[in-house]
């Protein structure tokens, strides 16, 4: 019974943990690394074709983004996720494949002109995303699921994103039982639409995230409706548009939830029926999934609206189906409006067109509702740039730049400690592993957990291995510093990659049949040899 830390170890993104029990290979999350990273992730200890199961905490790409890559490499096991996570993944993984195909096309156009630029091969294709989506096994919250001999799991709502969960994993090997809890991302309290994070029962081992392990959100309860109303009133009275760069999944739906209330109460005077455009196909698909997942995922307030027959994410003059042509037209009529578009950090997508049309207008407002990471256009605007470059043009920034503060999907230090206190069992818990935080934050939060509750803690680096039965570290690492990310730029033909993956899968299928000598397998061996004879080009 071994636990190995692969990703989000002394880092925030690229969540992935490996479990080996009763000869089965399991991953908990297989996320993509995003933004700047300090450390390399070690390779998976087995090939993707040998992975039997993946348990997925939630749909965010830094937890789910490599599922199609696993499929491309031969993974054909089952992916367990909550109903809403499975639905969100079905659109987000396809979107991720689409982004990569788009990037490949753009880069390879350059590569054709310049022989020194290597051909860019995307990590995976749309077919791989569809393949991974077919392997999703949606399950309900709080249901105890028997996955395999000695492996049971249960998902608990952890209030971070629609469908997000902490996963309790119950393992039994050689008569010894251990329970491990994977926190996933722990939600912030007071988030609209979804429920508050639910604690889980005590476990032998816990992996807890620590994104905000060293920070506190503001003590004051944010007044989103009041702040948003003020910004809308001020901008509309001047005849401008409110342009909101927003993450398509989660944040956009929260905004719609607030705007519905503003409209219902008629809070923006003189513009009661202002139009709202959601100009992002992914956001529109996600909104429809949010709308259909109400019973299992909504908090009390949102449920009450549904009981009254009100759709909490809909209102009059909400424009959702927008073609690229419609998208261009949004800026041709001068009625003041709200335009919500992606990407949330303005580095890609249709938002850039809306910025081009509105940044120079002093009557418009650009409203930021989420974190803007260093180096993005969003960050430059947020920090007060007076001109920016868009589509090769220098654009003056005359619009007001506003920030809707306090919107966060993550628990702060207090929220994490709260969840920990309710979820850990001082009598039972042997060790707490602190993951999913920046380098020094993981260590600091681990020390804080020990100080507050007396727990034994450890903040592992990628590659660290732990024996869960013996309760001891069997391999320690110090982190492999990133030299250069090469994972998305291998100069290997896709056909060869696919062939290699097929080979690895073949090997895993053979190994699984180690004790199953029969006529069919003998025939299988003959077929493999016949195929090999055909392609053996020595
Ligand atoms: Zn997340
Ligand atoms: Zn995360």
Short mmCIF file of C-alpha atoms and ligand atoms in Angstrom, two decimals:
data_model
loop_
_atom_site.label_atom_id
_atom_site.label_comp_id
_atom_site.label_asym_id
_atom_site.label_seq_id
_atom_site.Cartn_x
_atom_site.Cartn_y
_atom_site.Cartn_z
CA UNK A 1 0.00 0.00 0.00
CA UNK A 2 2.10 2.83 -1.39
CA UNK A 3 1.31 6.49 -1.93
CA UNK A 4 3.52 8.46 -4.31
CA UNK A 5 3.34 12.21 -4.80
CA UNK A 6 3.52 13.19 -8.48
CA UNK A 7 2.15 16.73 -8.97
CA UNK A 8 1.01 19.81 -7.00
CA UNK A 9 3.81 18.95 -4.58
CA UNK A 10 5.28 22.25 -3.30
CA UNK A 11 3.30 23.73 -6.22
CA UNK A 12 -0.28 24.75 -6.85
CA UNK A 13 -1.05 23.21 -10.25
CA UNK A 14 -0.70 19.80 -11.90
CA UNK A 15 -2.49 17.83 -9.16
CA UNK A 16 -1.71 14.12 -9.29
CA UNK A 17 -1.17 11.44 -6.66
CA UNK A 18 -0.48 7.74 -7.21
CA UNK A 19 -1.68 4.83 -5.08
CA UNK A 20 -0.70 1.19 -5.31
CA UNK A 21 -2.86 -1.31 -3.48
CA UNK A 22 -3.44 -5.03 -4.07
CA UNK A 23 -1.46 -4.73 -7.32
CA UNK A 24 -3.84 -2.05 -8.66
CA UNK A 25 -2.53 1.27 -9.94
CA UNK A 26 -4.65 4.28 -9.09
CA UNK A 27 -4.32 8.01 -9.73
CA UNK A 28 -6.14 10.68 -7.78
CA UNK A 29 -6.44 13.59 -10.26
CA UNK A 30 -4.27 13.95 -13.37
CA UNK A 31 -4.04 17.69 -13.88
CA UNK A 32 -2.13 19.94 -16.20
CA UNK A 33 0.60 22.23 -14.90
CA UNK A 34 -0.28 25.87 -15.53
CA UNK A 35 1.72 29.07 -15.33
CA UNK A 36 5.19 29.16 -13.85
CA UNK A 37 6.39 26.14 -11.91
CA UNK A 38 9.49 25.70 -9.79
CA UNK A 39 9.77 21.94 -9.88
CA UNK A 40 9.48 19.16 -12.43
CA UNK A 41 6.97 16.42 -11.76
CA UNK A 42 8.40 12.90 -11.75
CA UNK A 43 6.97 10.52 -14.35
CA UNK A 44 4.17 8.19 -13.33
CA UNK A 45 5.68 5.01 -11.81
CA UNK A 46 3.80 2.87 -14.36
CA UNK A 47 2.74 3.45 -17.96
CA UNK A 48 -0.70 4.98 -18.55
CA UNK A 49 -1.88 1.64 -19.97
CA UNK A 50 -1.21 0.03 -16.60
CA UNK A 51 -3.33 2.50 -14.61
CA UNK A 52 -6.52 0.79 -13.49
CA UNK A 53 -8.53 3.68 -12.03
CA UNK A 54 -8.49 7.46 -11.74
CA UNK A 55 -10.44 9.23 -8.99
CA UNK A 56 -11.15 12.85 -9.92
CA UNK A 57 -11.80 15.54 -7.27
CA UNK A 58 -13.15 18.22 -9.64
CA UNK A 59 -13.20 19.49 -13.21
CA UNK A 60 -10.60 22.31 -13.10
CA UNK A 61 -7.95 21.70 -15.74
CA UNK A 62 -5.10 21.67 -13.20
CA UNK A 63 -6.79 18.56 -11.76
CA UNK A 64 -8.30 16.96 -14.89
CA UNK A 65 -6.39 18.35 -17.87
CA UNK A 66 -4.15 15.33 -18.52
CA UNK A 67 -6.95 12.74 -18.63
CA UNK A 68 -6.98 12.83 -22.46
CA UNK A 69 -3.18 12.53 -22.39
CA UNK A 70 -3.55 9.36 -20.29
CA UNK A 71 -6.02 8.09 -22.89
CA UNK A 72 -3.61 8.91 -25.71
CA UNK A 73 -0.94 6.93 -23.85
CA UNK A 74 -3.14 3.84 -23.55
CA UNK A 75 -5.19 4.33 -20.38
CA UNK A 76 -8.54 2.54 -20.68
CA UNK A 77 -9.53 2.18 -17.00
CA UNK A 78 -12.44 3.90 -15.27
CA UNK A 79 -12.45 7.55 -14.15
CA UNK A 80 -14.68 8.09 -11.11
CA UNK A 81 -16.11 11.61 -10.66
CA UNK A 82 -19.30 13.19 -9.34
CA UNK A 83 -22.17 13.69 -11.80
CA UNK A 84 -21.54 17.43 -12.17
CA UNK A 85 -17.75 16.97 -12.49
CA UNK A 86 -18.28 14.41 -15.24
CA UNK A 87 -20.60 16.80 -17.10
CA UNK A 88 -18.22 19.75 -16.72
CA UNK A 89 -15.27 17.60 -17.82
CA UNK A 90 -17.12 16.62 -20.96
CA UNK A 91 -17.00 20.27 -22.10
CA UNK A 92 -13.73 21.36 -20.47
CA UNK A 93 -11.56 18.54 -21.81
CA UNK A 94 -12.88 19.13 -25.32
CA UNK A 95 -12.19 22.84 -24.89
CA UNK A 96 -8.65 22.03 -23.76
CA UNK A 97 -8.10 19.85 -26.86
CA UNK A 98 -9.49 22.65 -29.01
CA UNK A 99 -7.10 25.22 -27.48
CA UNK A 100 -4.17 22.92 -28.19
CA UNK A 101 -5.20 22.27 -31.77
CA UNK A 102 -5.56 26.02 -32.27
CA UNK A 103 -2.14 26.67 -30.76
CA UNK A 104 -0.56 23.94 -32.88
CA UNK A 105 -2.04 25.41 -36.05
CA UNK A 106 -0.81 28.88 -35.14
CA UNK A 107 2.70 27.78 -34.17
CA UNK A 108 3.12 25.41 -37.09
CA UNK A 109 2.16 28.12 -39.55
CA UNK A 110 5.20 29.93 -38.17
CA UNK A 111 7.27 26.73 -38.26
CA UNK A 112 6.57 26.29 -41.98
CA UNK A 113 8.10 29.71 -42.66
CA UNK A 114 11.07 29.23 -40.37
CA UNK A 115 13.06 26.01 -40.56
CA UNK A 116 14.60 26.65 -37.15
CA UNK A 117 11.28 26.37 -35.36
CA UNK A 118 10.36 22.85 -34.35
CA UNK A 119 7.02 21.40 -35.27
CA UNK A 120 4.57 21.71 -32.38
CA UNK A 121 2.71 18.55 -31.51
CA UNK A 122 -0.28 19.03 -29.19
CA UNK A 123 -0.38 16.91 -26.05
CA UNK A 124 -3.60 15.31 -27.22
CA UNK A 125 -6.32 15.54 -29.83
CA UNK A 126 -10.11 15.92 -29.75
CA UNK A 127 -10.38 12.13 -30.24
CA UNK A 128 -8.29 11.63 -27.10
CA UNK A 129 -10.52 14.04 -25.16
CA UNK A 130 -13.61 12.16 -26.37
CA UNK A 131 -11.91 8.87 -25.44
CA UNK A 132 -11.22 10.09 -21.89
CA UNK A 133 -14.79 11.43 -21.58
CA UNK A 134 -16.14 7.96 -22.45
CA UNK A 135 -14.19 6.51 -19.52
CA UNK A 136 -15.88 8.82 -16.97
CA UNK A 137 -18.02 6.99 -14.45
CA UNK A 138 -20.36 9.56 -12.84
CA UNK A 139 -21.35 8.88 -9.23
CA UNK A 140 -23.42 10.65 -6.57
CA UNK A 141 -22.13 12.45 -3.50
CA UNK A 142 -22.05 10.44 -0.24
CA UNK A 143 -22.46 7.09 -1.98
CA UNK A 144 -20.03 4.36 -0.89
CA UNK A 145 -18.71 2.79 -4.08
CA UNK A 146 -16.88 -0.52 -4.31
CA UNK A 147 -14.25 -0.01 -7.01
CA UNK A 148 -12.34 -3.27 -6.71
CA UNK A 149 -11.31 -5.86 -4.12
CA UNK A 150 -10.26 -3.88 -1.04
CA UNK A 151 -10.88 -0.48 -2.69
CA UNK A 152 -13.93 1.63 -1.82
CA UNK A 153 -14.46 5.37 -2.31
CA UNK A 154 -16.90 8.10 -1.34
CA UNK A 155 -17.20 11.69 -2.63
CA UNK A 156 -18.10 14.56 -0.25
CA UNK A 157 -19.10 18.06 -1.44
CA UNK A 158 -16.21 20.38 -0.64
CA UNK A 159 -17.85 23.57 -1.98
CA UNK A 160 -15.13 24.74 -4.38
CA UNK A 161 -16.78 24.38 -7.81
CA UNK A 162 -19.97 22.74 -9.01
CA UNK A 163 -19.36 18.99 -8.48
CA UNK A 164 -16.13 19.44 -6.50
CA UNK A 165 -15.38 16.80 -3.90
CA UNK A 166 -13.07 15.53 -1.24
CA UNK A 167 -12.56 11.81 -1.79
CA UNK A 168 -12.46 9.25 1.02
CA UNK A 169 -10.51 6.20 -0.12
CA UNK A 170 -10.94 3.00 1.95
CA UNK A 171 -8.20 0.47 1.29
CA UNK A 172 -7.65 -3.08 2.56
CA UNK A 173 -4.49 -5.05 1.82
CA UNK A 174 -3.24 -8.20 3.59
CA UNK A 175 -5.90 -7.77 6.28
CA UNK A 176 -4.85 -4.19 7.09
CA UNK A 177 -7.40 -1.40 6.51
CA UNK A 178 -6.46 2.24 5.95
CA UNK A 179 -8.54 5.25 5.08
CA UNK A 180 -7.03 8.15 3.13
CA UNK A 181 -8.80 11.41 2.45
CA UNK A 182 -7.90 13.60 -0.53
CA UNK A 183 -9.25 17.09 0.16
CA UNK A 184 -9.23 18.25 -3.48
CA UNK A 185 -9.59 22.05 -3.47
CA UNK A 186 -11.43 23.22 -0.35
CA UNK A 187 -14.04 25.87 -1.15
CA UNK A 188 -14.43 29.35 0.25
CA UNK A 189 -17.33 29.96 2.61
CA UNK A 190 -20.24 32.12 1.43
CA UNK A 191 -19.79 31.30 -2.29
CA UNK A 192 -23.04 31.76 -4.21
CA UNK A 193 -24.95 28.85 -5.84
CA UNK A 194 -22.96 25.92 -4.38
CA UNK A 195 -22.93 24.54 -0.84
CA UNK A 196 -20.48 25.27 1.95
CA UNK A 197 -17.53 22.82 2.23
CA UNK A 198 -18.67 19.69 4.08
CA UNK A 199 -16.24 18.02 6.50
CA UNK A 200 -15.39 14.31 6.19
CA UNK A 201 -14.99 11.74 8.96
CA UNK A 202 -11.51 11.24 10.38
CA UNK A 203 -9.00 9.25 8.37
CA UNK A 204 -5.65 7.53 8.89
CA UNK A 205 -4.03 9.80 6.33
CA UNK A 206 -5.14 13.09 4.83
CA UNK A 207 -3.84 15.05 1.85
CA UNK A 208 -4.88 18.66 2.20
CA UNK A 209 -4.50 21.57 -0.22
CA UNK A 210 -2.84 24.79 0.99
CA UNK A 211 -3.34 27.38 -1.78
CA UNK A 212 -4.18 30.09 0.78
CA UNK A 213 -2.46 28.34 3.68
CA UNK A 214 -0.67 31.57 4.61
CA UNK A 215 -3.37 34.14 3.78
CA UNK A 216 -6.70 35.39 5.08
CA UNK A 217 -9.55 36.71 2.95
CA UNK A 218 -11.04 39.98 4.19
CA UNK A 219 -12.90 39.72 7.52
CA UNK A 220 -15.77 41.76 6.13
CA UNK A 221 -18.44 39.82 4.30
CA UNK A 222 -18.18 41.08 0.69
CA UNK A 223 -21.23 42.91 -0.66
CA UNK A 224 -21.04 41.69 -4.28
CA UNK A 225 -24.56 42.83 -5.20
CA UNK A 226 -23.99 46.35 -3.79
CA UNK A 227 -20.57 46.78 -5.43
CA UNK A 228 -21.70 45.40 -8.78
CA UNK A 229 -24.83 47.61 -8.77
CA UNK A 230 -22.71 50.72 -8.16
CA UNK A 231 -20.40 49.88 -11.08
CA UNK A 232 -23.30 49.15 -13.45
CA UNK A 233 -25.18 52.34 -12.50
CA UNK A 234 -22.09 54.54 -12.87
CA UNK A 235 -21.13 53.07 -16.27
CA UNK A 236 -24.60 52.90 -17.79
CA UNK A 237 -25.38 56.50 -16.73
CA UNK A 238 -22.36 57.57 -18.80
CA UNK A 239 -23.51 55.46 -21.75
CA UNK A 240 -20.69 52.91 -21.53
CA UNK A 241 -20.40 49.12 -21.43
CA UNK A 242 -19.25 46.98 -18.51
CA UNK A 243 -16.80 44.43 -19.93
CA UNK A 244 -16.04 41.53 -17.58
CA UNK A 245 -13.15 39.16 -18.39
CA UNK A 246 -14.26 36.03 -16.59
CA UNK A 247 -13.43 32.37 -16.19
CA UNK A 248 -16.01 30.49 -18.22
CA UNK A 249 -16.77 27.86 -15.61
CA UNK A 250 -17.78 28.98 -12.12
CA UNK A 251 -17.12 32.71 -12.03
CA UNK A 252 -19.40 33.49 -15.02
CA UNK A 253 -22.30 31.62 -13.40
CA UNK A 254 -21.73 33.47 -10.10
CA UNK A 255 -21.98 36.78 -11.99
CA UNK A 256 -25.23 35.71 -13.66
CA UNK A 257 -26.56 34.74 -10.24
CA UNK A 258 -25.83 38.25 -8.90
CA UNK A 259 -27.14 40.03 -12.00
CA UNK A 260 -30.44 38.08 -11.77
CA UNK A 261 -30.95 39.44 -8.25
CA UNK A 262 -29.98 42.99 -9.32
CA UNK A 263 -32.53 42.82 -12.13
CA UNK A 264 -35.26 41.25 -10.01
CA UNK A 265 -34.94 44.01 -7.43
CA UNK A 266 -34.60 46.73 -10.08
CA UNK A 267 -31.45 48.07 -8.44
CA UNK A 268 -29.96 49.82 -11.50
CA UNK A 269 -32.21 52.83 -11.98
CA UNK A 270 -33.14 54.02 -15.44
CA UNK A 271 -31.61 50.88 -17.06
CA UNK A 272 -33.73 48.15 -15.41
CA UNK A 273 -33.71 45.88 -18.48
CA UNK A 274 -30.04 46.25 -19.44
CA UNK A 275 -28.79 43.57 -21.88
CA UNK A 276 -26.21 41.01 -20.75
CA UNK A 277 -24.11 39.06 -23.26
CA UNK A 278 -22.20 35.91 -22.35
CA UNK A 279 -19.77 35.73 -25.25
CA UNK A 280 -17.93 32.45 -24.69
CA UNK A 281 -19.20 29.11 -26.01
CA UNK A 282 -17.61 27.28 -23.06
CA UNK A 283 -19.29 29.62 -20.57
CA UNK A 284 -22.65 29.10 -22.26
CA UNK A 285 -22.28 25.28 -22.13
CA UNK A 286 -21.14 25.48 -18.51
CA UNK A 287 -24.14 27.66 -17.61
CA UNK A 288 -26.46 25.01 -18.99
CA UNK A 289 -24.71 22.33 -16.88
CA UNK A 290 -24.97 24.51 -13.78
CA UNK A 291 -28.69 24.88 -14.50
CA UNK A 292 -29.21 21.12 -14.73
CA UNK A 293 -27.25 20.17 -11.61
CA UNK A 294 -29.40 22.05 -9.15
CA UNK A 295 -30.70 19.29 -6.90
CA UNK A 296 -27.41 17.66 -6.05
CA UNK A 297 -25.21 20.74 -5.86
CA UNK A 298 -27.11 23.94 -4.99
CA UNK A 299 -27.02 25.65 -1.61
CA UNK A 300 -30.24 26.48 0.29
CA UNK A 301 -30.72 29.91 -1.27
CA UNK A 302 -30.34 28.71 -4.87
CA UNK A 303 -32.59 25.70 -4.16
CA UNK A 304 -35.31 28.00 -2.79
CA UNK A 305 -35.32 29.92 -6.10
CA UNK A 306 -35.64 26.66 -8.04
CA UNK A 307 -38.54 25.60 -5.79
CA UNK A 308 -40.28 28.86 -6.64
CA UNK A 309 -39.87 28.02 -10.32
CA UNK A 310 -37.09 30.58 -10.84
CA UNK A 311 -33.94 29.73 -12.80
CA UNK A 312 -31.21 31.34 -10.64
CA UNK A 313 -28.93 31.89 -13.66
CA UNK A 314 -31.44 33.41 -16.05
CA UNK A 315 -33.26 36.72 -16.51
CA UNK A 316 -34.73 38.89 -19.24
CA UNK A 317 -32.41 40.28 -21.90
CA UNK A 318 -29.74 37.63 -21.25
CA UNK A 319 -28.10 36.74 -24.56
CA UNK A 320 -26.40 33.35 -24.57
CA UNK A 321 -26.18 31.92 -28.06
CA UNK A 322 -23.71 34.14 -29.77
CA UNK A 323 -22.06 33.26 -33.09
CA UNK A 324 -18.74 34.89 -34.07
CA UNK A 325 -20.80 37.27 -36.26
CA UNK A 326 -23.10 38.18 -33.36
CA UNK A 327 -19.99 38.69 -31.27
CA UNK A 328 -18.76 41.42 -33.61
CA UNK A 329 -22.21 43.06 -33.63
CA UNK A 330 -22.30 43.43 -29.84
CA UNK A 331 -20.11 46.52 -30.10
CA UNK A 332 -21.94 48.16 -32.98
CA UNK A 333 -25.08 49.24 -31.10
CA UNK A 334 -24.53 51.82 -28.41
CA UNK A 335 -27.03 50.66 -25.79
CA UNK A 336 -25.14 50.27 -22.49
CA UNK A 337 -24.66 46.59 -21.72
CA UNK A 338 -22.73 43.97 -19.78
CA UNK A 339 -20.36 41.80 -21.80
CA UNK A 340 -19.00 38.73 -20.00
CA UNK A 341 -16.34 36.92 -21.99
CA UNK A 342 -13.28 34.68 -21.65
CA UNK A 343 -10.44 34.25 -21.06
CA UNK A 344 -10.47 35.47 -17.49
CA UNK A 345 -6.96 36.91 -17.73
CA UNK A 346 -7.47 38.44 -21.21
CA UNK A 347 -4.62 36.43 -22.76
CA UNK A 348 -6.82 34.78 -25.40
CA UNK A 349 -10.35 34.43 -26.65
CA UNK A 350 -13.15 36.78 -27.65
CA UNK A 351 -12.60 39.07 -24.66
CA UNK A 352 -9.74 40.66 -26.58
CA UNK A 353 -12.13 41.95 -29.26
CA UNK A 354 -14.37 43.48 -26.61
CA UNK A 355 -11.37 45.10 -24.95
CA UNK A 356 -10.27 46.55 -28.27
CA UNK A 357 -13.72 48.15 -28.70
CA UNK A 358 -14.08 49.39 -25.12
CA UNK A 359 -10.65 50.16 -23.62
CA UNK A 360 -10.35 53.47 -25.48
CA UNK A 361 -13.87 54.60 -24.45
CA UNK A 362 -13.74 56.65 -21.24
CA UNK A 363 -17.41 55.87 -20.57
CA UNK A 364 -16.84 52.07 -20.44
CA UNK A 365 -15.63 49.97 -17.49
CA UNK A 366 -13.43 46.89 -17.46
CA UNK A 367 -14.35 44.89 -14.37
CA UNK A 368 -11.97 42.23 -13.03
CA UNK A 369 -13.51 39.45 -10.96
CA UNK A 370 -10.61 37.04 -10.50
CA UNK A 371 -6.91 36.63 -10.00
CA UNK A 372 -4.66 38.01 -12.79
CA UNK A 373 -1.32 36.24 -12.99
CA UNK A 374 1.94 37.98 -13.80
CA UNK A 375 2.66 38.51 -17.49
CA UNK A 376 -0.98 38.51 -18.67
CA UNK A 377 -2.78 41.39 -20.38
CA UNK A 378 -5.26 41.31 -17.47
CA UNK A 379 -2.45 41.93 -15.00
CA UNK A 380 -1.11 44.86 -17.05
CA UNK A 381 -4.55 46.52 -17.09
CA UNK A 382 -5.11 45.73 -13.42
CA UNK A 383 -1.82 47.43 -12.62
CA UNK A 384 -2.79 50.58 -14.52
CA UNK A 385 -1.16 50.31 -17.98
CA UNK A 386 -2.02 53.44 -20.01
CA UNK A 387 -1.71 51.74 -23.39
CA UNK A 388 -1.80 48.09 -24.44
CA UNK A 389 -1.21 46.25 -27.67
CA UNK A 390 -4.12 44.30 -29.17
CA UNK A 391 -4.14 42.70 -32.64
CA UNK A 392 -1.01 44.64 -33.52
CA UNK A 393 -2.61 47.98 -32.58
CA UNK A 394 -1.62 50.29 -29.76
CA UNK A 395 -4.83 50.97 -27.78
CA UNK A 396 -5.18 53.75 -25.19
CA UNK A 397 -6.68 52.74 -21.89
CA UNK A 398 -9.33 55.38 -21.13
CA UNK A 399 -11.99 53.11 -19.63
CA UNK A 400 -12.37 52.79 -15.84
CA UNK A 401 -10.64 49.73 -14.44
CA UNK A 402 -12.55 48.22 -11.51
CA UNK A 403 -12.14 45.15 -9.33
CA UNK A 404 -14.91 43.18 -7.67
CA UNK A 405 -13.03 42.13 -4.56
CA UNK A 406 -13.36 39.03 -2.46
CA UNK A 407 -14.46 36.53 -5.12
CA UNK A 408 -12.45 33.39 -4.51
CA UNK A 409 -13.17 29.71 -4.90
CA UNK A 410 -10.58 28.71 -2.31
CA UNK A 411 -10.81 28.59 1.47
CA UNK A 412 -8.33 30.90 3.19
CA UNK A 413 -6.10 29.82 6.08
CA UNK A 414 -8.99 30.04 8.54
CA UNK A 415 -11.28 28.06 6.23
CA UNK A 416 -8.65 25.35 5.74
CA UNK A 417 -8.03 25.07 9.49
CA UNK A 418 -11.79 24.88 10.06
CA UNK A 419 -12.19 22.08 7.55
CA UNK A 420 -9.16 20.31 9.00
CA UNK A 421 -10.40 20.56 12.58
CA UNK A 422 -13.76 19.08 11.67
CA UNK A 423 -12.36 16.42 9.34
CA UNK A 424 -9.28 15.07 11.12
CA UNK A 425 -9.42 12.69 14.05
CA UNK A 426 -6.68 13.29 16.65
CA UNK A 427 -7.13 9.69 17.90
CA UNK A 428 -6.80 8.15 14.46
CA UNK A 429 -5.00 10.39 12.00
CA UNK A 430 -1.41 9.22 11.57
CA UNK A 431 -0.18 11.85 9.18
CA UNK A 432 -1.32 14.84 7.18
CA UNK A 433 0.34 15.52 3.84
CA UNK A 434 0.22 19.15 2.76
CA UNK A 435 0.05 19.64 -1.02
CA UNK A 436 -1.30 22.11 -3.63
CA UNK A 437 0.41 25.24 -2.29
CA UNK A 438 3.35 27.41 -3.27
CA UNK A 439 6.79 26.19 -2.26
CA UNK A 440 7.17 27.81 1.16
CA UNK A 441 3.43 27.91 1.89
CA UNK A 442 3.14 24.11 2.07
CA UNK A 443 5.86 23.94 4.76
CA UNK A 444 4.37 26.85 6.69
CA UNK A 445 0.88 25.38 6.64
CA UNK A 446 2.21 21.96 7.66
CA UNK A 447 3.92 23.58 10.66
CA UNK A 448 0.72 25.45 11.54
CA UNK A 449 -1.35 22.23 11.54
CA UNK A 450 1.15 20.67 13.95
CA UNK A 451 1.18 23.75 16.15
CA UNK A 452 -2.63 24.07 16.28
CA UNK A 453 -3.72 20.46 16.54
CA UNK A 454 -0.56 18.46 17.28
CA UNK A 455 -0.80 16.46 14.03
CA UNK A 456 2.24 14.89 12.41
CA UNK A 457 2.55 16.57 9.01
CA UNK A 458 4.71 16.35 5.92
CA UNK A 459 4.89 18.53 2.79
CA UNK A 460 6.22 16.18 0.09
CA UNK A 461 8.08 17.03 -3.11
CA UNK A 462 7.31 15.25 -6.36
CA UNK A 463 8.70 11.72 -6.23
CA UNK A 464 8.34 11.18 -2.47
CA UNK A 465 6.94 7.73 -1.62
CA UNK A 466 5.15 6.68 1.54
CA UNK A 467 4.33 3.19 2.86
CA UNK A 468 0.83 3.56 4.30
CA UNK A 469 0.89 0.29 6.26
CA UNK A 470 4.29 0.81 7.88
CA UNK A 471 3.58 4.55 8.28
CA UNK A 472 6.99 5.49 6.97
CA UNK A 473 8.59 7.49 4.22
CA UNK A 474 10.35 5.10 1.84
CA UNK A 475 11.72 7.68 -0.55
CA UNK A 476 12.38 11.33 0.04
CA UNK A 477 13.10 13.91 -2.64
CA UNK A 478 14.02 17.57 -2.56
CA UNK A 479 12.32 18.60 -5.78
CA UNK A 480 13.79 18.68 -9.28
CA UNK A 481 14.13 22.34 -10.38
CA UNK A 482 12.50 23.12 -13.72
CA UNK A 483 15.04 23.74 -16.46
CA UNK A 484 12.78 23.99 -19.46
CA UNK A 485 9.33 22.59 -19.99
CA UNK A 486 9.43 20.22 -22.91
CA UNK A 487 6.28 18.21 -22.45
CA UNK A 488 4.26 20.12 -25.07
CA UNK A 489 7.04 20.44 -27.63
CA UNK A 490 8.37 17.00 -28.38
CA UNK A 491 9.45 16.58 -31.98
CA UNK A 492 7.96 13.14 -32.33
CA UNK A 493 5.34 12.30 -34.89
CA UNK A 494 1.86 11.76 -33.44
CA UNK A 495 1.53 8.45 -35.26
CA UNK A 496 4.66 7.18 -33.54
CA UNK A 497 3.35 8.40 -30.17
CA UNK A 498 0.07 6.58 -30.71
CA UNK A 499 1.88 3.43 -31.75
CA UNK A 500 4.04 3.53 -28.64
CA UNK A 501 0.95 4.00 -26.49
CA UNK A 502 -0.73 1.07 -28.19
CA UNK A 503 2.39 -1.03 -27.48
CA UNK A 504 2.41 -0.06 -23.84
CA UNK A 505 -1.25 -0.93 -23.54
CA UNK A 506 -0.64 -4.29 -25.20
CA UNK A 507 2.01 -5.06 -22.61
CA UNK A 508 -0.31 -4.13 -19.77
CA UNK A 509 -3.08 -6.33 -21.21
CA UNK A 510 -0.63 -9.22 -21.42
CA UNK A 511 0.53 -8.71 -17.83
CA UNK A 512 -3.06 -8.66 -16.60
CA UNK A 513 -3.52 -12.13 -18.11
CA UNK A 514 -0.48 -13.62 -16.39
CA UNK A 515 -2.46 -16.46 -14.80
CA UNK A 516 -4.98 -16.96 -17.56
CA UNK A 517 -3.37 -19.43 -19.98
CA UNK A 518 -6.10 -20.65 -22.39
CA UNK A 519 -6.78 -21.27 -26.07
CA UNK A 520 -7.95 -17.72 -26.73
CA UNK A 521 -4.78 -16.23 -25.31
CA UNK A 522 -2.69 -18.62 -27.41
CA UNK A 523 -4.58 -17.37 -30.48
CA UNK A 524 -4.00 -13.80 -29.30
CA UNK A 525 -0.24 -14.52 -29.16
CA UNK A 526 -0.34 -15.90 -32.73
CA UNK A 527 -2.18 -12.76 -33.91
CA UNK A 528 0.40 -10.48 -32.30
CA UNK A 529 3.21 -12.44 -33.94
CA UNK A 530 1.50 -12.32 -37.33
CA UNK A 531 1.10 -8.52 -37.03
CA UNK A 532 4.68 -8.13 -35.87
CA UNK A 533 5.94 -10.18 -38.87
CA UNK A 534 4.07 -7.79 -41.16
CA UNK A 535 5.56 -4.63 -39.67
CA UNK A 536 9.03 -5.89 -38.71
CA UNK A 537 11.04 -3.75 -41.09
CA UNK A 538 14.57 -4.62 -40.12
ZN1 LIG B 1 -9.89 23.95 -8.40
ZN1 LIG B 2 -6.62 23.20 -7.68
#
